[in-house]
GROMACS .gro file of C-alpha atoms in nm:
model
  193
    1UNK     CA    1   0.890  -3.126  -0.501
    2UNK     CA    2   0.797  -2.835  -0.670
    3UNK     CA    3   0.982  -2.735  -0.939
    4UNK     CA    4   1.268  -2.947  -1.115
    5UNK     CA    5   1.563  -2.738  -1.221
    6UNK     CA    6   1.815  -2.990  -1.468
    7UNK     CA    7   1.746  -3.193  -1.716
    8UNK     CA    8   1.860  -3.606  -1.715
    9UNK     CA    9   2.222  -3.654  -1.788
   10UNK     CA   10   2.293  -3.227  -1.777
   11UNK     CA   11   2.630  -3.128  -1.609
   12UNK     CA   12   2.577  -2.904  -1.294
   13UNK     CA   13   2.812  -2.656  -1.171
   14UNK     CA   14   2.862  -2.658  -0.755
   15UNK     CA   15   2.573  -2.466  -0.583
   16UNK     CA   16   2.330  -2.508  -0.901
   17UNK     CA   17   1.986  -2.555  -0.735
   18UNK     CA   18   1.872  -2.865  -0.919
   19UNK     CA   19   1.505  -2.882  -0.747
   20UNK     CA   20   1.314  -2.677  -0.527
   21UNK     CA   21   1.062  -2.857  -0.262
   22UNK     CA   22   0.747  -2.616  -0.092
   23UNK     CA   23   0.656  -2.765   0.269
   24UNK     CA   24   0.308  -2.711   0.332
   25UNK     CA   25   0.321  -2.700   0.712
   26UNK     CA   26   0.327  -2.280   0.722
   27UNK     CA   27   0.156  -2.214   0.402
   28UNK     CA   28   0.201  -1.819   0.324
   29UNK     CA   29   0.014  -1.576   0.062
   30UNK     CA   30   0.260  -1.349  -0.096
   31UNK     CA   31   0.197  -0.992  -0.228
   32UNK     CA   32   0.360  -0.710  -0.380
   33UNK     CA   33   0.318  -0.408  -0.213
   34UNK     CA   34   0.358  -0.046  -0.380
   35UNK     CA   35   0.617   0.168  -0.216
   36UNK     CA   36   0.336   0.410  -0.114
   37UNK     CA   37   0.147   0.207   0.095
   38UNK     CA   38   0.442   0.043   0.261
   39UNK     CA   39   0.392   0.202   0.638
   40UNK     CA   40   0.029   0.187   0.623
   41UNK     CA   41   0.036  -0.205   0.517
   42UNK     CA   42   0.256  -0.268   0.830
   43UNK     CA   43  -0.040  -0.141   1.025
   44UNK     CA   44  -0.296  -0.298   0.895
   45UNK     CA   45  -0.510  -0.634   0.951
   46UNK     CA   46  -0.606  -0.856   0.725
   47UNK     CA   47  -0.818  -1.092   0.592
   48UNK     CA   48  -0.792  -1.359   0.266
   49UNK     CA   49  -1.037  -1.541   0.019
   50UNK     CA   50  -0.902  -1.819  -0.169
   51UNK     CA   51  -1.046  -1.849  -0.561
   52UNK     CA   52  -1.126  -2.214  -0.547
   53UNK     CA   53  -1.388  -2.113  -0.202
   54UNK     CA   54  -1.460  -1.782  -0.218
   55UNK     CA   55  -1.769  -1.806   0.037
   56UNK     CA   56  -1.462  -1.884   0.331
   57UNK     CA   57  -1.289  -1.583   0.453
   58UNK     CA   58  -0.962  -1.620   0.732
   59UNK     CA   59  -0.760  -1.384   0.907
   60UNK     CA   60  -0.383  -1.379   0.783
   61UNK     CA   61  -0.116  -1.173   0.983
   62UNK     CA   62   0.216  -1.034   0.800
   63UNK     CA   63   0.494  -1.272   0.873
   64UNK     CA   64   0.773  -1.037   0.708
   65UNK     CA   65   0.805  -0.765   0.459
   66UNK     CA   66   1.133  -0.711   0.228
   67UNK     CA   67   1.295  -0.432   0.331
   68UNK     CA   68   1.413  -0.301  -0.001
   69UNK     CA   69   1.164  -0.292  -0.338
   70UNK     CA   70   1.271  -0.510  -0.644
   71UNK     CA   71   1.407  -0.310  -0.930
   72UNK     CA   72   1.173  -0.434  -1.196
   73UNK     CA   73   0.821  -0.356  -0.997
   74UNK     CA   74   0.919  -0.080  -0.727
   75UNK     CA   75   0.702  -0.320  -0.504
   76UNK     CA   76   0.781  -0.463  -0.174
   77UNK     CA   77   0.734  -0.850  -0.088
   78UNK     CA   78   0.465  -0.916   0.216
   79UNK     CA   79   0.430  -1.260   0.332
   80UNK     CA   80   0.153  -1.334   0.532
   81UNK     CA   81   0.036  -1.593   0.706
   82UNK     CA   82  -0.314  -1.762   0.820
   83UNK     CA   83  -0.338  -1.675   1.258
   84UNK     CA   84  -0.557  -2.013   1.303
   85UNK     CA   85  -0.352  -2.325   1.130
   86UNK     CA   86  -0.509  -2.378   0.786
   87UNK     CA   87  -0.394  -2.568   0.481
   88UNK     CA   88  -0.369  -2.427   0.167
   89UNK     CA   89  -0.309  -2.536  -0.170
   90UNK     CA   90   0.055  -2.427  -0.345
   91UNK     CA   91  -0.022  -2.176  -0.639
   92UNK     CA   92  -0.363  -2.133  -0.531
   93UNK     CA   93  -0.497  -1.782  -0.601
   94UNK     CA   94  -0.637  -1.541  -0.285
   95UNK     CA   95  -0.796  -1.217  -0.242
   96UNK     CA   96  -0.644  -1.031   0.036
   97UNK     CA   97  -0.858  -0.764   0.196
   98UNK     CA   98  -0.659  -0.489   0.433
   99UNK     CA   99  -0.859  -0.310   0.710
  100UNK     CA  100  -0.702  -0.012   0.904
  101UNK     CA  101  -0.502   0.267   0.753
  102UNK     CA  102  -0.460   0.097   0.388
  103UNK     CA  103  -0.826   0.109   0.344
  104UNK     CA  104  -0.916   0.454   0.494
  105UNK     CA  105  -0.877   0.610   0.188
  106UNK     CA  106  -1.168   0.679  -0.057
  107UNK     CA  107  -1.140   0.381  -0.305
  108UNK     CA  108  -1.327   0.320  -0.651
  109UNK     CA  109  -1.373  -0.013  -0.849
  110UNK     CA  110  -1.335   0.067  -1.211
  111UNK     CA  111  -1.300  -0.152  -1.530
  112UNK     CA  112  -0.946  -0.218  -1.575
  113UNK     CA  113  -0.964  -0.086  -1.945
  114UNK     CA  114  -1.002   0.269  -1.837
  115UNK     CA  115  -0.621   0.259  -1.671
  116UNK     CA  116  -0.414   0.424  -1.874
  117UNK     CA  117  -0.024   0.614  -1.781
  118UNK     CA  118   0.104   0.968  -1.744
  119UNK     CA  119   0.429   0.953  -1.741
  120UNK     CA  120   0.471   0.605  -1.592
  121UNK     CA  121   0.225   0.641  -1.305
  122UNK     CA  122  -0.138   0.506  -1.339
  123UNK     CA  123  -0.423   0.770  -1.446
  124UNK     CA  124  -0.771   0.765  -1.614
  125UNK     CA  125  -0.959   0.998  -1.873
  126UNK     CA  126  -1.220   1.215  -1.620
  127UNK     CA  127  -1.531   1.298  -1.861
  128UNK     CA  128  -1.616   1.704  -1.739
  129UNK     CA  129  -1.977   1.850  -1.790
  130UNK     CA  130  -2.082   2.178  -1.889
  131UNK     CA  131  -2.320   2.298  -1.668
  132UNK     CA  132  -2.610   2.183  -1.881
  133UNK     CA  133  -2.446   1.866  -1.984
  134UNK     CA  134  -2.487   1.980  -2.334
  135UNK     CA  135  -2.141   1.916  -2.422
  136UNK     CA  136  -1.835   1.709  -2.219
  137UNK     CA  137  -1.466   1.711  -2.295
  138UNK     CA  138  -1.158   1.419  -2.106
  139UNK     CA  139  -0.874   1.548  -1.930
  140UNK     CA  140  -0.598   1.322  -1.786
  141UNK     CA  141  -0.633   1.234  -1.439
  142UNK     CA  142  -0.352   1.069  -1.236
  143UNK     CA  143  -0.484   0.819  -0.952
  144UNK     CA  144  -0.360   0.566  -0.741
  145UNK     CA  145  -0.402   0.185  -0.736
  146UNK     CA  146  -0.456  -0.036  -0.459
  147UNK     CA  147  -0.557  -0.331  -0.602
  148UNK     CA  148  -0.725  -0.560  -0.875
  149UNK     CA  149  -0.946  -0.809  -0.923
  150UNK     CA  150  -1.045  -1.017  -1.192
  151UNK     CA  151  -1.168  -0.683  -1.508
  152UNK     CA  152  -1.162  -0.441  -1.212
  153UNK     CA  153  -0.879  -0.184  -1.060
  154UNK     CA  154  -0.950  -0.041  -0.693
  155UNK     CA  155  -0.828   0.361  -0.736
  156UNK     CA  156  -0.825   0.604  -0.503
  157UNK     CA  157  -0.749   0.950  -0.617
  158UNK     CA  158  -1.111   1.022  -0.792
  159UNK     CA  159  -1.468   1.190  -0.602
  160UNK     CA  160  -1.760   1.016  -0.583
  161UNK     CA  161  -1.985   1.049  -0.897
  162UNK     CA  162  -1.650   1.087  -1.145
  163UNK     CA  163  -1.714   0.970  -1.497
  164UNK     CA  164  -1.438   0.832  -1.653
  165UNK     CA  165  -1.370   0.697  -2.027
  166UNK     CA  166  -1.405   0.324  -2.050
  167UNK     CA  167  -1.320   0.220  -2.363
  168UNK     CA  168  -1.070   0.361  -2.630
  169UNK     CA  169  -0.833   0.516  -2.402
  170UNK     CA  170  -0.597   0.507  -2.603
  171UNK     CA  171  -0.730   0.788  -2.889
  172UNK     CA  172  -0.861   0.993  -2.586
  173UNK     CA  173  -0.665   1.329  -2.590
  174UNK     CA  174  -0.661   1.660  -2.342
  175UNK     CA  175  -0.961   1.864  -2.380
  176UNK     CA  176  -1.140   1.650  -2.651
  177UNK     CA  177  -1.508   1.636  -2.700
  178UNK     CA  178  -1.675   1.348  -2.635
  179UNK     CA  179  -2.036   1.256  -2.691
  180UNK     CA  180  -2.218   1.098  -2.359
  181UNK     CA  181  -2.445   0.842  -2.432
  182UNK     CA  182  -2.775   0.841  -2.283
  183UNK     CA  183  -2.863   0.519  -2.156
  184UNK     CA  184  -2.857   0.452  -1.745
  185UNK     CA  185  -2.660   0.197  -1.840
  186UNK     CA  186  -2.340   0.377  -2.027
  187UNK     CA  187  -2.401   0.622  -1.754
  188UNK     CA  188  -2.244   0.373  -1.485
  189UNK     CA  189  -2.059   0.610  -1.195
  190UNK     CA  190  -1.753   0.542  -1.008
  191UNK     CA  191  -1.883   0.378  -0.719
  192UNK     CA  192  -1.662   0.550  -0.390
  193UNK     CA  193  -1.645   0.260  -0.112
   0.00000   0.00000   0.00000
């Protein structure tokens, strides 16, 4: 048993669940999918790290995908499923990894504080150079995500050697100046996979 719905001594109407029991004989991951990478995820194979052993990698085949998004998220539902019979534990956190179409696009692990919106979709300030890198200004940038994990976002949608703003986001506006600092360190590209 999972999850118990009704408290001792509460009146239930007819067709109240009252408790809902997980089997663990198919164990399934479930994701949320973005509409725009719906027909490439059907496509694709996979592979899955669980948190609690994340030296132990398994390949996992989608069992079903919901064919309609949920109104809230605009996502699609995937369940997938280990191919060799595995046991996993309920709630237990995993890593998916796509390989095929999904990942053929240029993708970029950033820190998750440079995400910011333009209007409602995901984008990040883009630090531009003069030619002598004497001065820089931010412009908006709109990109696409394709995945997080743990301080990091996975974006597609930016070339390799992009700068982007890091920190304070949120008082970055079009065309401001913006000091670079000099370090190697505060330097740190946008690492194109």
């Amino acid at each position: 048993m999972t999850d118990v719905r009704i408290e001792v001594g509460q009146v239930v109407a007819e067709g109240l669940p009252v408790v809902s029991i997980a089997g663990d004989a198919e164990p399934e991951i479930v994701v949320d999918v973005p509409e725009d990478q719906v027909a490439t995820f059907r496509k694709a194979q996979f592979k899955a790290t669980l948190a609690s052993v994340p030296d132990e990698t398994f390949d996992v085949v989608l069992r079903e995908l919901a064919p309609q998004a949920a109104a809230q998220t605009r996502t699609y539902r995937a369940r997938l499923k280990p191919i060799s019979t595995r046991k996993l534990p309920l709630g237990a956190t995993a890593t998916l990894l796509a390989d095929g179409p999904v990942a053929q696009s240029k993708v970029a692990a950033i820190p998750a504080s440079a995400i910011t919106q333009r209007s409602g979709q995901p984008a990040v300030w883009v630090v531009r150079c003069t030619k002598d890198e004497s001065a820089a200004s931010v412009e908006l940038t709109p990109v696409t995500v394709s995945g997080y994990a743990n301080d990091q976002v996975f974006v597609s949608g930016l070339p390799a050697g992009t700068q982007v703003v890091t920190a304070g986001v949120q008082k970055m506006a079009p065309g401001l100046r913006v000091a670079l600092p000099s370090t190697a360190a505060a330097k740190q590209q946008v690492v194109v996979q």
